[in-house]
Structures are given as structure tokens and as C-alpha cells.
mmCIF file of C-alpha atoms in Angstrom:
data_model
loop_
_atom_site.group_PDB
_atom_site.id
_atom_site.type_symbol
_atom_site.label_atom_id
_atom_site.label_comp_id
_atom_site.label_asym_id
_atom_site.label_seq_id
_atom_site.Cartn_x
_atom_site.Cartn_y
_atom_site.Cartn_z
ATOM 1 C CA MET Z 1095 51.002 -120.039 -63.285
ATOM 2 C CA SER Z 1096 53.583 -117.294 -63.671
ATOM 3 C CA ALA Z 1097 55.395 -115.670 -60.798
ATOM 4 C CA ARG Z 1098 54.774 -111.956 -60.369
ATOM 5 C CA THR Z 1099 57.826 -109.861 -59.602
ATOM 6 C CA GLU Z 1100 57.637 -106.390 -58.169
ATOM 7 C CA THR Z 1101 60.258 -103.842 -58.983
ATOM 8 C CA GLN Z 1102 61.655 -102.180 -55.884
ATOM 9 C CA LEU Z 1103 62.438 -98.587 -56.765
ATOM 10 C CA GLU Z 1104 65.298 -96.763 -55.138
ATOM 11 C CA PRO Z 1105 64.304 -93.661 -53.174
ATOM 12 C CA PRO Z 1106 64.909 -90.430 -55.081
ATOM 13 C CA MET Z 1107 68.380 -89.085 -54.427
ATOM 14 C CA PHE Z 1108 69.267 -85.422 -54.065
ATOM 15 C CA GLY Z 1109 72.996 -85.158 -53.694
ATOM 16 C CA ALA Z 1110 73.943 -87.941 -51.288
ATOM 17 C CA MET Z 1111 70.515 -87.832 -49.627
ATOM 18 C CA ALA Z 1112 67.689 -90.344 -50.078
ATOM 19 C CA LEU Z 1113 64.436 -88.494 -49.421
ATOM 20 C CA ALA Z 1114 61.508 -89.810 -47.404
ATOM 21 C CA LEU Z 1115 58.234 -88.279 -46.242
ATOM 22 C CA ASN Z 1116 56.687 -88.117 -42.794
ATOM 23 C CA ARG Z 1117 52.890 -88.110 -42.664
ATOM 24 C CA ILE Z 1118 51.705 -85.706 -39.990
ATOM 25 C CA GLU Z 1119 48.616 -87.047 -38.214
ATOM 26 C CA GLN Z 1120 46.723 -83.759 -38.238
ATOM 27 C CA LEU Z 1121 43.979 -82.698 -40.590
ATOM 28 C CA THR Z 1122 44.541 -79.169 -41.830
ATOM 29 C CA TRP Z 1123 42.482 -76.419 -43.423
ATOM 30 C CA VAL Z 1124 43.596 -73.551 -45.666
ATOM 31 C CA ALA Z 1125 41.807 -70.285 -44.941
ATOM 32 C CA ARG Z 1126 41.747 -66.778 -46.361
ATOM 33 C CA ALA Z 1127 41.688 -64.427 -43.385
ATOM 34 C CA ARG Z 1128 40.549 -60.850 -42.940
ATOM 35 C CA SER Z 1129 43.380 -60.174 -40.475
ATOM 36 C CA VAL Z 1130 45.836 -61.807 -38.100
ATOM 37 C CA ASP Z 1131 44.359 -60.679 -34.826
ATOM 38 C CA PRO Z 1132 45.387 -61.705 -31.291
ATOM 39 C CA THR Z 1133 42.442 -64.129 -30.941
ATOM 40 C CA LEU Z 1134 43.542 -65.968 -34.097
ATOM 41 C CA LEU Z 1135 47.153 -66.226 -32.907
ATOM 42 C CA ALA Z 1136 45.941 -67.473 -29.509
ATOM 43 C CA ALA Z 1137 43.753 -70.105 -31.201
ATOM 44 C CA LEU Z 1138 46.664 -71.272 -33.380
ATOM 45 C CA GLN Z 1139 48.894 -71.677 -30.338
ATOM 46 C CA GLN Z 1140 46.344 -73.765 -28.371
ATOM 47 C CA GLU Z 1141 47.771 -77.055 -29.639
ATOM 48 C CA PRO Z 1142 51.498 -77.324 -28.888
ATOM 49 C CA GLY Z 1143 53.332 -78.973 -31.771
ATOM 50 C CA ALA Z 1144 50.489 -78.406 -34.238
ATOM 51 C CA PHE Z 1145 51.425 -77.577 -37.835
ATOM 52 C CA TRP Z 1146 50.319 -74.094 -38.867
ATOM 53 C CA ASN Z 1147 51.498 -71.362 -41.202
ATOM 54 C CA VAL Z 1148 50.580 -67.708 -41.731
ATOM 55 C CA THR Z 1149 51.397 -66.008 -45.034
ATOM 56 C CA HIS Z 1150 50.773 -62.306 -45.541
ATOM 57 C CA THR Z 1151 51.142 -60.634 -48.941
ATOM 58 C CA GLU Z 1152 50.007 -57.302 -50.340
ATOM 59 C CA SER Z 1153 46.762 -58.921 -51.494
ATOM 60 C CA GLU Z 1154 45.911 -61.685 -49.002
ATOM 61 C CA ILE Z 1155 46.421 -63.424 -45.699
ATOM 62 C CA SER Z 1156 46.437 -67.225 -45.820
ATOM 63 C CA ILE Z 1157 46.266 -69.400 -42.732
ATOM 64 C CA VAL Z 1158 47.111 -73.123 -42.848
ATOM 65 C CA SER Z 1159 46.143 -74.751 -39.570
ATOM 66 C CA PRO Z 1160 44.028 -77.328 -37.740
ATOM 67 C CA LEU Z 1161 41.312 -74.644 -37.343
ATOM 68 C CA GLU Z 1162 38.194 -75.329 -39.399
ATOM 69 C CA ALA Z 1163 36.660 -71.982 -38.485
ATOM 70 C CA HIS Z 1164 37.498 -68.641 -36.880
ATOM 71 C CA PRO Z 1165 35.680 -65.284 -36.955
ATOM 72 C CA SER Z 1166 38.524 -63.759 -39.011
ATOM 73 C CA PHE Z 1167 38.236 -66.423 -41.770
ATOM 74 C CA LEU Z 1168 36.621 -65.279 -45.019
ATOM 75 C CA SER Z 1169 36.723 -68.710 -46.705
ATOM 76 C CA VAL Z 1170 38.108 -72.154 -45.883
ATOM 77 C CA GLU Z 1171 39.189 -75.186 -47.952
ATOM 78 C CA GLY Z 1172 39.861 -78.602 -46.519
ATOM 79 C CA PRO Z 1173 40.519 -80.893 -44.903
ATOM 80 C CA TRP Z 1174 44.068 -81.539 -46.126
ATOM 81 C CA SER Z 1175 46.568 -84.230 -45.137
ATOM 82 C CA VAL Z 1176 50.107 -83.020 -44.428
ATOM 83 C CA PHE Z 1177 53.388 -84.665 -45.457
ATOM 84 C CA ARG Z 1178 56.840 -83.361 -44.531
ATOM 85 C CA ILE Z 1179 60.132 -84.174 -46.211
ATOM 86 C CA GLU Z 1180 62.193 -85.929 -43.564
ATOM 87 C CA GLY Z 1181 65.319 -84.150 -42.372
ATOM 88 C CA THR Z 1182 66.794 -80.756 -43.117
ATOM 89 C CA LEU Z 1183 67.203 -79.708 -46.731
ATOM 90 C CA ASP Z 1184 70.194 -77.733 -47.919
ATOM 91 C CA PHE Z 1185 69.305 -74.521 -49.751
ATOM 92 C CA ALA Z 1186 71.590 -75.578 -52.632
ATOM 93 C CA LEU Z 1187 69.340 -78.558 -53.488
ATOM 94 C CA THR Z 1188 67.145 -77.966 -56.522
ATOM 95 C CA GLY Z 1189 64.107 -79.686 -57.983
ATOM 96 C CA ILE Z 1190 62.708 -81.226 -54.817
ATOM 97 C CA LEU Z 1191 59.308 -79.517 -54.924
ATOM 98 C CA ALA Z 1192 59.124 -80.173 -58.667
ATOM 99 C CA ARG Z 1193 59.924 -83.896 -58.281
ATOM 100 C CA PHE Z 1194 57.417 -84.579 -55.508
ATOM 101 C CA SER Z 1195 54.737 -82.406 -57.142
ATOM 102 C CA ARG Z 1196 55.206 -83.985 -60.580
ATOM 103 C CA ILE Z 1197 54.542 -87.424 -59.084
ATOM 104 C CA LEU Z 1198 51.241 -86.127 -57.678
ATOM 105 C CA ALA Z 1199 50.322 -84.351 -60.921
ATOM 106 C CA GLU Z 1200 50.793 -87.606 -62.835
ATOM 107 C CA ALA Z 1201 48.413 -89.262 -60.331
ATOM 108 C CA SER Z 1202 45.874 -86.389 -60.678
ATOM 109 C CA VAL Z 1203 46.298 -85.343 -57.031
ATOM 110 C CA SER Z 1204 46.351 -81.613 -56.330
ATOM 111 C CA VAL Z 1205 48.974 -80.272 -53.953
ATOM 112 C CA PHE Z 1206 49.458 -77.197 -51.778
ATOM 113 C CA ALA Z 1207 53.159 -76.817 -50.935
ATOM 114 C CA ILE Z 1208 54.798 -74.846 -48.141
ATOM 115 C CA SER Z 1209 58.539 -74.389 -47.716
ATOM 116 C CA THR Z 1210 60.178 -73.515 -44.411
ATOM 117 C CA PHE Z 1211 63.782 -72.788 -43.504
ATOM 118 C CA ASP Z 1212 64.474 -76.488 -42.897
ATOM 119 C CA THR Z 1213 62.212 -78.473 -45.216
ATOM 120 C CA ASP Z 1214 59.180 -78.681 -47.496
ATOM 121 C CA TYR Z 1215 55.604 -79.667 -46.681
ATOM 122 C CA PHE Z 1216 53.007 -81.072 -49.074
ATOM 123 C CA LEU Z 1217 49.299 -80.774 -48.351
ATOM 124 C CA VAL Z 1218 46.957 -82.987 -50.361
ATOM 125 C CA PRO Z 1219 43.172 -83.196 -50.105
ATOM 126 C CA ALA Z 1220 42.451 -85.642 -47.268
ATOM 127 C CA GLU Z 1221 40.236 -87.764 -49.523
ATOM 128 C CA LYS Z 1222 43.203 -88.168 -51.913
ATOM 129 C CA ALA Z 1223 45.857 -88.961 -49.265
ATOM 130 C CA ASP Z 1224 45.884 -92.703 -50.023
ATOM 131 C CA GLU Z 1225 46.287 -91.989 -53.754
ATOM 132 C CA ALA Z 1226 49.134 -89.558 -53.026
ATOM 133 C CA MET Z 1227 50.922 -92.087 -50.812
ATOM 134 C CA ALA Z 1228 50.512 -94.814 -53.433
ATOM 135 C CA ALA Z 1229 51.938 -92.551 -56.141
ATOM 136 C CA TRP Z 1230 54.920 -91.540 -53.998
ATOM 137 C CA ARG Z 1231 55.557 -95.153 -52.947
ATOM 138 C CA ASN Z 1232 55.395 -96.290 -56.583
ATOM 139 C CA ALA Z 1233 58.086 -93.690 -57.280
ATOM 140 C CA GLY Z 1234 60.279 -95.204 -54.542
ATOM 141 C CA ILE Z 1235 59.580 -92.648 -51.817
ATOM 142 C CA LYS Z 1236 59.268 -94.000 -48.283
ATOM 143 C CA ILE Z 1237 56.487 -92.639 -46.092
ATOM 144 C CA ARG Z 1238 56.504 -92.837 -42.308
ATOM 145 C CA ASP Z 1239 53.953 -91.707 -39.736
ATOM 146 C CA PHE Z 1240 55.039 -88.740 -37.635
ATOM 147 C CA GLN Z 1241 53.310 -87.007 -34.744
#
């Protein structure tokens, strides 16, 4: 009988920083909206601390939130699981989105990424969350629960 050894990977380093992910315990939906009206903003603000994002371009309005439905939504995709890079990222760091996304691509897990002033968020289809976590862990990335 042979002994099985597991290789412990080092977390990915960016500068002097070892990166880890926090899993946010909130299912999320991505919606195309007709408009950002006061009732939508009020609905988004109902849950203090909830993760949500509004993006407005010349051709669309996208809402990422815990809302599965709202009268202003034209279409909705989800649910998604949300992961946040732990800590604050310096704007001079490069390749972070590419590194984390490449790991998911190699595991055939689609990703919807959102960057904020402080950090990056990765949304993966909820039914693929375990596969995403396994792929990231196999690449040496630590994942912690966050609420």
C-alpha cells in the first residue's frame, strides 16, 4: 500500500500580498433593467449590508442584487454565488482578474466579475460554486465564509 501525498500549493502572490477569497452568503441575480427608478433603489436598500451593483452605459442598465424580480427588470439570470477578494487591492496590481478567471475557465466555470474601488468580486453560477471553490483551492487560493 503506497502513501498518498498531497501537494500544498502556496497562495497566489501579488507583490507582497497573498490573496484569499471571502464567500458572501447571499444568492445574487443579474438583471437587465428598463430604468433605475426610486422603487428599485428603495428595494435594493431594504437589506443593509447586501451586495448590489448598478451599471449604466449608453446601451444598458445592469443590476446585480439579491432581487429575483422587480417591475423594472426586463430579464434576469441567476442565482449566482458571490466571492470577494479579501482586503484592499492597490490600483498598481495587475493580472488579478485574469489569474482568478483563468482558474475558473480551466475548470469550465463561467464568471461574472465586478471591480470596485477597493477590490474585485467574482460571481459564479450557484450550481457551480462548489466546482469554482475546488478549482481555486487546487490553485492554492484560500476561501473563507463572510457575511
